[in-house]
Amino acid sequence: MPKLLPLGRITNLLQRYARSELKPTQIVEAIHTQITNDDDHVWIHKLSLDTLLSYAHDVESKSMASLPLYGIPFAIKDNIDLAGVPTTAANPDFSYTPEHSATVVQKLISAGAIPIGKTNLDQFATGLNGTRSPYGACRNAFNPEYISGGSSSGSAVAIAKGLVCFSLGTDTAGSGRVPAAFNNIIGYKPTRGWLSTRGVVPACRSLDCVSVFTFTAEDAAHISAVVTDYDNEDIYSRKRSTRQVDFGLMQHFRFGVPSAKQRQFYGNDENEQLFNVHIAHLQGLGGEAVEIDFAPFLEAARLLYEGPWVGERYAAIRAFFKLNSEKVISPVREIIDGAEQFSAADAYDGIYRLRTLKRQADHVWSDVDCLVTPTAGTIYTVRAMLQDPIRLNANLGYYTNFMNLLDYAAVAVPAGFQSDGLPFGVTLAAPAHQDYALLHLAARIQQAYPLPLGATGVRDTAPQMTKKFSNLMQSDYVRLAVCGAHLSDLPLNGELTNRKGKLLTCTQTASDYKLYALAEETPSRPGMVRVTENEQGYAIEVEVWELPISELGSFITGIPKPLGIGMITLSNGEHVHGFLCEHYAVTNATDISQFGGWRAYLEHLS
């Protein structure tokens, strides 16, 4: 019998299915056996073996080609509906059994994914620590004496222990990121409205996001591609907007970090050192660190629990809370009870103040492409959290509470370990609709600085980003290789920069091209052609730029004969669009291939 658990990347399991090494029925049987004992308090409801096998048999009756998540097991936070299974939001007295699954859950099942069960959470998704549940404090995957992070605690630990390949959480204040950091996994908090929240018990409905936990950023992008869709029946659903330039692909990018005096680690010197190491790692990937004023972000963060947005948590469960407040766990009860101090006028004042703070915070995007912070400054023991639940929970939200209020997307990424073996993580953030740029940068970080997957001890067996993932990241932009007057600082480069183009990398083509100086061209231009099978070819210097697809048409119409746009092979085997020349035009042109590129040829002439 092949080894079935712990599970790893989605891609790896799909490959094993494709090679007929495993079947979904074998996987669900193994998982069911593994989760029978739940000493870590991961699960609130586990599906029966008969139900799991029913899902698996249904998947096996279909072709893999028709199901992008064929037989992939996943967990669902128990404030998200699964048809026929109770939704408790970690309050058994609140429990109801939905007839229909949440929109995101149904999309996943339709894509071939298999739900394993409903996971534990901080009650009513109120908390960042994972201890606020009558079903028990969910234990950290690395050390049970420490908190697992919340509110999506069970979903994070289920991934970290390799019981599933991905899981769903929710994120209002950081619930999709803090547990990711504390359990050494990816926590993807999408742009608000990208993933439908229909069928989700609200915390703050105007801010809530369905979040995704995975082992890798590539897996998170895979899930996002399946479930991201406009939902006309969700009043907060948003259509995906054409994003800005994908800084995740760029050779040089600028990332903001809080100024040194505004960083908070609550006495945890090791986490401070790990954050500094991560800054160096990003610089090693071509990033430029820029210190920013973190004050408006911090003030916005305080509005979530110290301002009128607490009233929205009350509104979410008002009917239940009025009749059953004594059945709500402490300190969740006290937090929601505090909503009564805020008036409607207070709510409007809060909205006005938030708009002011967002205007101030958004200034940072003129200087940096993304923001990088610790996900949490430190981690606490369960005992310490229970003794001081409000203050310590607030500390956990220092770097997270502002995100949805300011309408940013974010990805939590593993970033190393303390000397005691507990993980540390960072969060990458950017304006709304920059999700794929963040995921692409997160994937580069994981590729360059690989860590074990969760708490499984398994290392990624396929760290290179797949072409499918690369293509997904560029869905609104096109990469374009230029080899002549469009190069940086040359006469026609403005045709790219004026169309919001950005330089990704300087590289070379594969070694089967020739470069010619074309006669009677102003400004002087080269023509690159691909050689025939028996000809000597060369690697030619090119720059790869990223150009919005919406700008591509006007760019192409300005290209004169004999040049055109075709597919070029780069030295690393990638294929990108780029300038090619018709063969007839080089008959009497000067072969300058030996110079290796147009810039070198111009230097030779000078």
XYZ file of C-alpha atoms in Angstrom:
606
model
C 0.000 0.000 0.000
C 1.491 3.399 -1.003
C 2.027 5.996 1.699
C -1.105 8.127 1.826
C -0.575 10.609 4.670
C 0.494 13.249 5.368
C -0.773 14.904 2.236
C 1.128 17.646 0.439
C 0.636 19.872 -2.561
C -2.461 19.634 -4.737
C -0.278 19.193 -7.819
C 1.507 16.189 -6.332
C -1.720 14.362 -5.497
C -3.164 15.077 -8.945
C -0.019 13.615 -10.496
C -0.348 10.444 -8.422
C -3.959 10.087 -9.498
C -2.930 10.577 -13.135
C -0.314 7.821 -12.819
C -2.954 5.514 -11.267
C -0.856 5.201 -8.102
C -3.815 6.243 -5.938
C -7.579 6.567 -6.043
C -9.750 9.096 -4.215
C -11.437 6.232 -2.334
C -8.064 5.221 -0.851
C -7.346 8.800 0.221
C -10.663 9.347 2.005
C -10.396 5.983 3.778
C -6.928 6.910 5.052
C -8.067 10.375 6.174
C -11.115 8.984 7.951
C -8.922 6.582 9.906
C -6.454 9.352 10.750
C -9.029 11.817 12.096
C -11.004 9.324 14.210
C -9.052 10.511 17.249
C -9.056 14.308 17.436
C -6.934 15.218 20.437
C -5.998 18.537 18.793
C -9.646 19.712 18.633
C -9.425 20.316 14.878
C -12.911 19.135 13.927
C -16.438 20.038 14.948
C -18.093 17.657 12.484
C -16.413 14.828 10.550
C -18.212 13.310 7.585
C -18.986 9.588 7.869
C -16.930 7.120 5.869
C -19.997 6.240 3.779
C -20.466 9.908 2.875
C -16.786 10.345 2.029
C -16.823 7.239 -0.162
C -19.938 8.518 -1.915
C -18.097 11.725 -2.823
C -15.026 9.732 -3.903
C -16.989 7.288 -6.082
C -18.723 10.199 -7.771
C -15.334 11.728 -8.603
C -13.935 8.412 -9.849
C -16.865 8.035 -12.253
C -15.670 11.126 -14.138
C -12.557 11.967 -16.127
C -9.690 13.847 -14.539
C -9.658 16.246 -17.474
C -13.119 17.505 -16.522
C -12.305 18.111 -12.846
C -9.500 20.551 -11.954
C -9.626 19.387 -8.295
C -10.157 15.683 -8.976
C -10.244 13.853 -5.641
C -8.569 16.669 -3.672
C -9.639 16.531 0.014
C -10.419 19.782 1.823
C -11.701 21.081 5.155
C -14.351 23.740 5.774
C -14.434 26.206 8.640
C -17.671 25.663 10.537
C -19.136 29.059 9.765
C -19.347 28.081 6.071
C -22.279 25.960 4.900
C -22.011 22.394 3.609
C -25.397 21.017 2.554
C -26.835 18.512 4.997
C -24.181 19.143 7.646
C -24.765 21.380 10.714
C -23.219 24.842 10.737
C -22.450 25.863 14.321
C -20.044 28.824 14.135
C -18.636 27.097 17.247
C -21.883 27.581 19.150
C -24.030 24.424 19.389
C -27.082 26.460 20.410
C -26.816 28.520 17.224
C -26.545 25.396 15.036
C -28.644 24.949 11.873
C -28.476 22.478 8.976
C -28.406 24.173 5.553
C -30.100 22.702 2.484
C -27.500 24.213 0.168
C -23.749 24.572 0.356
C -22.049 27.956 0.364
C -21.248 29.166 -3.150
C -17.518 28.565 -2.769
C -18.051 25.076 -1.335
C -20.345 24.079 -4.181
C -17.856 25.333 -6.765
C -15.122 23.240 -5.168
C -17.262 20.092 -5.038
C -18.306 20.616 -8.659
C -14.592 20.818 -9.533
C -13.969 17.404 -7.941
C -12.823 18.394 -4.448
C -13.998 16.201 -1.554
C -15.089 17.803 1.759
C -13.804 15.939 4.823
C -15.558 17.857 7.579
C -16.211 21.126 9.393
C -13.407 22.621 11.474
C -13.131 24.349 14.828
C -12.960 28.145 15.167
C -13.078 31.011 17.601
C -16.810 31.338 18.248
C -18.647 33.453 15.665
C -15.229 34.062 14.071
C -14.415 36.541 16.860
C -10.773 36.156 17.860
C -7.294 35.598 16.459
C -6.076 32.910 18.843
C -8.033 29.642 18.525
C -8.975 29.217 22.199
C -12.512 30.651 22.119
C -14.495 27.507 21.374
C -16.709 25.208 23.466
C -15.305 22.378 21.351
C -11.881 22.908 22.919
C -8.866 25.081 22.149
C -7.429 23.951 18.822
C -3.797 22.955 19.406
C -0.862 24.383 17.514
C 0.503 21.857 14.999
C 4.067 22.312 16.318
C 3.552 22.609 20.071
C 0.177 21.944 21.746
C 1.013 24.303 24.598
C 0.849 27.224 22.169
C -2.121 28.806 20.427
C -2.912 27.775 16.884
C -4.177 31.188 15.854
C -7.764 32.017 15.008
C -10.429 32.324 14.215
C -9.796 29.752 11.456
C -7.812 27.526 13.809
C -9.053 24.082 12.811
C -8.743 24.772 9.101
C -5.111 25.817 9.511
C -4.105 22.865 11.691
C -5.846 20.392 9.359
C -3.546 21.600 6.589
C -0.411 21.840 8.720
C -0.776 18.205 9.814
C -1.319 17.037 6.228
C -4.868 15.791 6.805
C -6.149 17.655 3.732
C -4.599 19.436 0.738
C -6.343 22.757 1.328
C -8.958 24.278 3.580
C -11.370 27.174 3.736
C -11.361 29.769 6.465
C -12.718 33.267 6.782
C -10.857 36.504 7.385
C -12.246 39.703 8.864
C -9.449 40.842 11.173
C -6.654 38.415 10.294
C -8.278 35.011 10.751
C -6.917 33.727 7.454
C -3.373 34.909 8.153
C -2.486 34.572 11.863
C -3.200 30.804 11.980
C -1.222 30.414 8.761
C 1.816 32.029 10.388
C 1.519 29.939 13.559
C 1.300 26.688 11.562
C 3.814 27.284 8.733
C 1.379 27.387 5.801
C 0.113 29.820 3.166
C -2.892 31.935 4.154
C -4.480 33.722 1.178
C -6.894 36.551 2.001
C -8.367 37.584 -1.329
C -9.646 40.949 -2.405
C -12.974 41.510 -0.675
C -15.754 40.189 -2.892
C -13.605 37.992 -5.153
C -14.908 34.886 -3.387
C -18.627 34.853 -2.676
C -19.621 34.955 1.004
C -23.111 33.606 0.295
C -23.616 30.732 2.705
C -21.148 32.115 5.277
C -22.203 33.133 8.789
C -21.139 36.792 8.859
C -18.810 38.372 11.383
C -18.650 41.860 9.864
C -20.520 41.334 6.642
C -19.135 44.386 4.840
C -15.558 43.232 5.554
C -15.685 39.415 5.542
C -13.632 37.312 3.139
C -13.500 33.578 2.557
C -9.814 32.693 2.943
C -7.789 29.765 1.607
C -5.092 27.749 3.408
C -2.609 25.729 1.353
C 0.963 24.499 1.501
C 2.089 26.655 -1.427
C 1.155 29.903 -3.137
C 0.734 27.984 -6.370
C -1.937 25.810 -4.752
C -3.703 28.930 -3.477
C -3.776 30.318 -7.006
C -5.147 26.978 -8.225
C -8.044 27.226 -5.754
C -8.615 30.884 -6.549
C -8.964 30.081 -10.251
C -11.749 27.601 -9.418
C -13.797 29.690 -6.988
C -13.240 33.332 -7.985
C -16.385 34.453 -9.746
C -18.971 37.206 -9.562
C -22.042 36.141 -7.575
C -25.073 38.233 -8.441
C -26.844 37.005 -5.293
C -24.083 38.257 -2.975
C -24.452 42.019 -2.510
C -20.738 42.347 -1.674
C -19.502 40.315 -4.649
C -17.136 42.144 -7.013
C -16.005 41.420 -10.526
C -12.284 40.946 -10.915
C -10.752 44.193 -12.063
C -7.864 44.510 -14.480
C -4.943 44.675 -12.118
C -1.887 46.855 -12.100
C 1.479 45.670 -13.366
C 2.395 42.304 -11.842
C 5.257 43.246 -9.524
C 5.486 39.583 -8.536
C 7.116 38.920 -11.897
C 9.438 41.900 -11.884
C 13.196 41.618 -11.551
C 13.151 44.794 -9.473
C 10.304 45.758 -7.172
C 9.885 48.049 -4.178
C 8.353 46.817 -0.937
C 7.320 48.887 2.041
C 8.120 47.915 5.620
C 7.011 49.709 8.797
C 9.654 52.048 10.119
C 11.884 50.436 12.734
C 10.297 52.415 15.592
C 6.790 51.306 14.527
C 7.551 47.569 14.446
C 6.178 45.646 17.384
C 7.379 42.211 18.497
C 6.271 42.326 22.165
C 9.710 41.352 23.429
C 10.209 38.504 20.952
C 13.737 39.245 19.727
C 13.880 36.104 17.599
C 10.897 37.161 15.511
C 12.472 40.570 15.025
C 15.634 38.879 13.737
C 13.614 36.576 11.487
C 11.815 39.572 10.000
C 15.124 41.276 9.261
C 16.350 38.088 7.601
C 13.241 38.014 5.451
C 13.832 41.602 4.348
C 17.276 40.469 3.197
C 15.687 37.526 1.374
C 13.388 39.866 -0.530
C 16.326 42.063 -1.406
C 18.022 38.940 -2.745
C 15.044 38.478 -5.092
C 15.495 41.998 -6.482
C 13.374 43.884 -3.967
C 14.165 47.337 -2.629
C 13.062 47.946 0.959
C 11.388 51.294 1.671
C 10.489 52.313 5.238
C 6.969 53.750 5.450
C 4.913 55.573 8.055
C 2.727 52.836 9.531
C 0.624 55.228 11.650
C -2.505 55.434 9.422
C -2.562 51.636 9.096
C -2.412 51.247 12.874
C -5.144 53.799 13.508
C -7.378 52.095 10.945
C -6.713 48.758 12.659
C -7.951 50.102 15.980
C -11.317 50.999 14.453
C -12.190 47.327 14.029
C -12.580 46.472 17.720
C -12.397 49.900 19.366
C -14.783 51.583 16.926
C -18.329 51.109 15.650
C -17.503 48.071 13.508
C -18.132 46.036 16.654
C -21.771 46.940 15.994
C -21.632 44.975 12.763
C -20.619 41.862 14.698
C -23.688 42.403 16.858
C -25.887 42.901 13.776
C -24.655 39.582 12.348
C -26.188 37.541 15.221
C -28.562 40.064 16.801
C -31.655 37.822 16.847
C -29.736 34.971 18.478
C -27.770 37.204 20.854
C -30.851 38.986 22.215
C -32.325 35.683 23.387
C -29.175 33.686 24.111
C -26.380 36.028 25.140
C -25.569 33.796 28.124
C -24.855 30.959 25.672
C -22.094 32.930 23.941
C -18.614 32.115 25.216
C -16.584 34.700 27.136
C -14.896 36.970 25.980
C -16.832 36.848 22.684
C -19.947 37.813 24.629
C -18.280 40.889 26.148
C -16.918 42.005 22.777
C -20.310 41.800 21.066
C -22.056 43.294 24.104
C -19.786 46.328 23.725
C -21.593 47.271 20.520
C -24.340 48.959 22.534
C -22.078 51.895 23.355
C -21.980 52.992 19.694
C -24.725 55.062 18.082
C -25.643 55.455 14.434
C -23.832 58.809 14.507
C -20.735 57.024 15.828
C -20.935 54.640 12.899
C -20.932 57.507 10.404
C -18.075 59.213 12.228
C -16.168 55.934 11.975
C -16.823 55.704 8.244
C -15.612 59.263 7.720
C -12.473 58.641 9.765
C -11.752 55.436 7.888
C -11.976 57.208 4.533
C -9.500 59.783 5.773
C -7.114 57.082 6.965
C -7.426 55.140 3.728
C -6.531 58.255 1.747
C -3.427 58.643 3.923
C -2.489 54.956 3.789
C -2.983 54.734 0.018
C -0.251 57.325 -0.525
C 2.227 54.510 0.085
C 1.332 52.852 -3.228
C 2.960 55.686 -5.169
C 6.284 54.638 -3.609
C 6.057 50.848 -3.266
C 4.533 47.889 -5.072
C 3.602 45.927 -1.960
C 3.731 46.052 1.816
C 5.608 43.465 3.893
C 5.034 43.017 7.623
C 5.325 40.252 10.188
C 2.020 38.399 10.234
C 2.117 38.562 14.035
C 4.776 40.037 16.274
C 4.873 37.042 18.606
C 3.016 33.880 19.633
C 1.555 33.033 23.061
C 0.903 29.923 25.089
C -2.687 28.798 25.513
C -2.352 29.437 29.251
C -1.192 33.021 28.779
C -3.978 33.709 26.275
C -6.672 32.419 28.608
C -5.331 34.563 31.445
C -5.290 37.780 29.384
C -7.588 37.144 26.396
C -8.439 40.678 25.269
C -5.037 42.374 25.386
C -3.047 39.489 23.922
C -5.589 38.939 21.161
C -5.331 42.641 20.299
C -1.549 42.258 20.045
C -2.042 39.514 17.448
C -3.999 41.943 15.263
C -1.351 44.669 15.217
C -0.326 43.856 11.624
C -3.636 42.412 10.395
C -6.707 44.334 11.595
C -6.405 47.138 9.040
C -6.371 44.967 5.923
C -10.058 44.553 5.102
C -10.978 48.008 6.376
C -8.522 49.517 3.877
C -9.607 47.095 1.111
C -6.272 45.368 0.519
C -5.443 41.827 -0.571
C -2.894 39.798 1.385
C -0.944 36.552 1.462
C 0.656 35.151 4.620
C 3.889 33.291 3.825
C 6.065 31.020 6.021
C 9.349 32.752 6.838
C 11.369 30.558 9.194
C 11.428 29.129 12.699
C 12.305 30.262 16.195
C 14.932 28.277 18.102
C 12.123 26.445 19.930
C 10.743 25.155 16.608
C 7.690 27.441 16.433
C 7.146 28.994 13.015
C 7.304 32.650 12.016
C 5.531 34.201 9.041
C 5.283 37.407 7.071
C 2.402 38.955 5.170
C 2.539 40.507 1.714
C -0.185 43.082 1.037
C -1.254 45.210 -1.923
C -4.318 47.153 -3.108
C -7.477 45.304 -4.129
C -7.251 43.145 -7.270
C -3.479 42.646 -6.937
C -4.018 39.092 -5.650
C -2.108 37.269 -8.362
C 0.889 39.573 -8.113
C 1.043 38.782 -4.380
C 0.703 35.047 -5.004
C 3.388 35.169 -7.649
C 5.818 36.924 -5.296
C 4.919 34.466 -2.525
C 5.702 31.599 -4.902
C 9.088 33.120 -5.715
C 9.846 33.363 -1.991
C 8.911 29.725 -1.431
C 10.944 28.641 -4.433
C 14.056 30.582 -3.409
C 13.871 29.806 0.330
C 12.048 26.446 0.665
C 10.764 25.282 4.044
C 9.036 22.035 5.089
C 5.322 21.868 4.302
C 3.327 22.716 7.419
C 4.275 20.491 10.337
C 4.557 17.346 8.221
C 8.335 17.409 7.754
C 7.685 16.865 4.038
C 9.568 19.124 1.671
C 8.143 20.406 -1.574
C 9.019 17.937 -4.316
C 8.116 20.353 -7.121
C 9.309 23.808 -6.077
C 9.476 25.291 -9.569
C 6.477 27.346 -10.594
C 4.533 25.509 -13.288
C 3.757 27.078 -16.641
C 0.056 26.842 -15.801
C 0.621 28.958 -12.696
C 2.783 31.424 -14.627
C 0.080 31.807 -17.255
C -2.556 32.357 -14.579
C -0.510 35.149 -13.076
C -0.476 37.019 -16.377
C -4.086 36.743 -17.405
C -4.581 40.536 -17.724
C -1.109 41.366 -19.024
C 1.132 40.119 -21.788
C 4.873 39.644 -21.599
C 6.729 41.150 -24.510
C 10.403 40.627 -25.407
C 12.097 43.600 -27.088
C 15.535 43.555 -28.666
C 16.115 46.952 -30.279
C 15.021 50.570 -30.039
C 12.409 49.671 -27.396
C 15.118 48.681 -24.888
C 15.448 50.804 -21.743
C 16.829 54.320 -22.417
C 16.680 53.865 -26.202
C 14.524 56.047 -28.500
C 11.319 53.974 -28.643
C 11.194 52.828 -25.016
C 8.530 55.451 -24.345
C 6.100 53.427 -26.453
C 6.174 50.890 -23.605
C 6.371 53.158 -20.557
C 3.594 55.440 -21.870
C 1.355 52.374 -22.029
C 2.014 51.497 -18.370
C 4.572 48.850 -19.296
C 7.084 47.717 -16.694
C 10.403 45.958 -17.103
C 10.384 42.412 -15.721
C 13.849 41.129 -16.551
C 16.903 41.418 -18.777
C 17.767 38.078 -20.320
C 18.682 36.296 -23.561
C 16.888 34.295 -26.176
C 17.583 30.643 -26.815
C 20.691 30.189 -28.996
C 18.909 29.801 -32.312
C 18.419 33.407 -33.431
C 20.307 35.939 -35.534
C 20.252 39.719 -35.265
C 20.611 42.061 -38.249
C 21.022 45.822 -38.604
C 18.244 46.802 -41.018
C 19.058 49.335 -43.704
C 17.255 52.683 -44.069
C 15.428 52.548 -40.723
C 14.930 55.672 -38.554
C 15.506 55.397 -35.716
C 18.014 52.676 -36.458
C 16.521 49.245 -35.725
C 17.548 45.614 -35.656
C 15.679 42.668 -37.068
C 15.779 39.321 -35.249
C 15.036 36.089 -37.083
C 15.016 32.475 -36.059
C 17.614 30.377 -37.862
C 16.867 27.222 -39.784
C 17.889 23.813 -38.479
C 21.314 23.813 -40.213
C 22.295 27.417 -39.445
C 24.479 28.716 -36.631
C 22.384 30.620 -34.118
C 23.139 32.936 -31.189
C 21.644 33.947 -27.861
C 20.465 37.544 -28.271
C 20.041 40.065 -25.448
C 16.395 40.998 -24.830
C 14.337 42.748 -22.186
C 11.033 41.229 -21.151
C 8.370 43.828 -20.422
C 4.850 43.450 -19.096
C 2.190 45.390 -20.973
C -1.552 45.620 -20.204
C -3.503 43.581 -22.735
C -5.744 46.608 -23.194
C -2.723 48.538 -24.550
C -1.428 45.796 -26.825
C -3.599 46.627 -29.856
C -2.442 50.233 -30.155
C 1.163 49.116 -29.668
C 1.032 46.505 -32.441
C -0.607 48.845 -34.969
C 2.422 51.134 -34.696
C 4.932 48.429 -35.674
C 6.227 49.052 -39.242
C 7.172 46.456 -41.822
C 9.191 44.229 -41.900
C 8.815 43.781 -38.142
C 6.030 41.949 -36.383
C 5.125 40.176 -33.160
C 5.662 36.423 -32.859
C 6.607 33.843 -30.235
C 10.193 33.896 -28.978
C 11.929 31.229 -26.922
C 14.007 32.525 -24.013
C 17.191 30.934 -22.684
C 15.243 29.291 -19.833
C 12.815 27.640 -22.263
C 9.921 30.027 -21.673
C 7.910 31.284 -24.639
C 6.919 34.957 -24.781
C 5.656 37.311 -27.432
C 8.355 39.441 -29.014
C 9.703 41.248 -32.052
C 10.608 39.133 -35.078
C 11.600 40.202 -38.575
C 10.476 38.802 -41.927
C 13.287 36.892 -43.627
C 13.159 38.839 -46.881
C 14.266 42.009 -45.106
C 17.578 40.616 -43.861
C 18.897 39.500 -47.250
C 21.010 42.642 -47.629
C 21.188 43.587 -43.957
C 24.312 43.429 -41.790
C 24.578 40.372 -39.548
C 25.419 41.687 -36.061
C 24.656 38.483 -34.123
C 28.207 38.172 -32.858
C 27.719 41.272 -30.689
C 25.052 39.438 -28.707
C 22.546 42.279 -28.818
C 21.564 45.676 -30.152
C 22.940 47.672 -27.236
C 26.375 46.061 -27.615
C 26.312 46.780 -31.333
C 25.534 50.473 -30.736
C 28.416 50.674 -28.260
C 30.661 49.143 -30.929
C 29.631 51.830 -33.415
C 30.357 54.597 -30.928
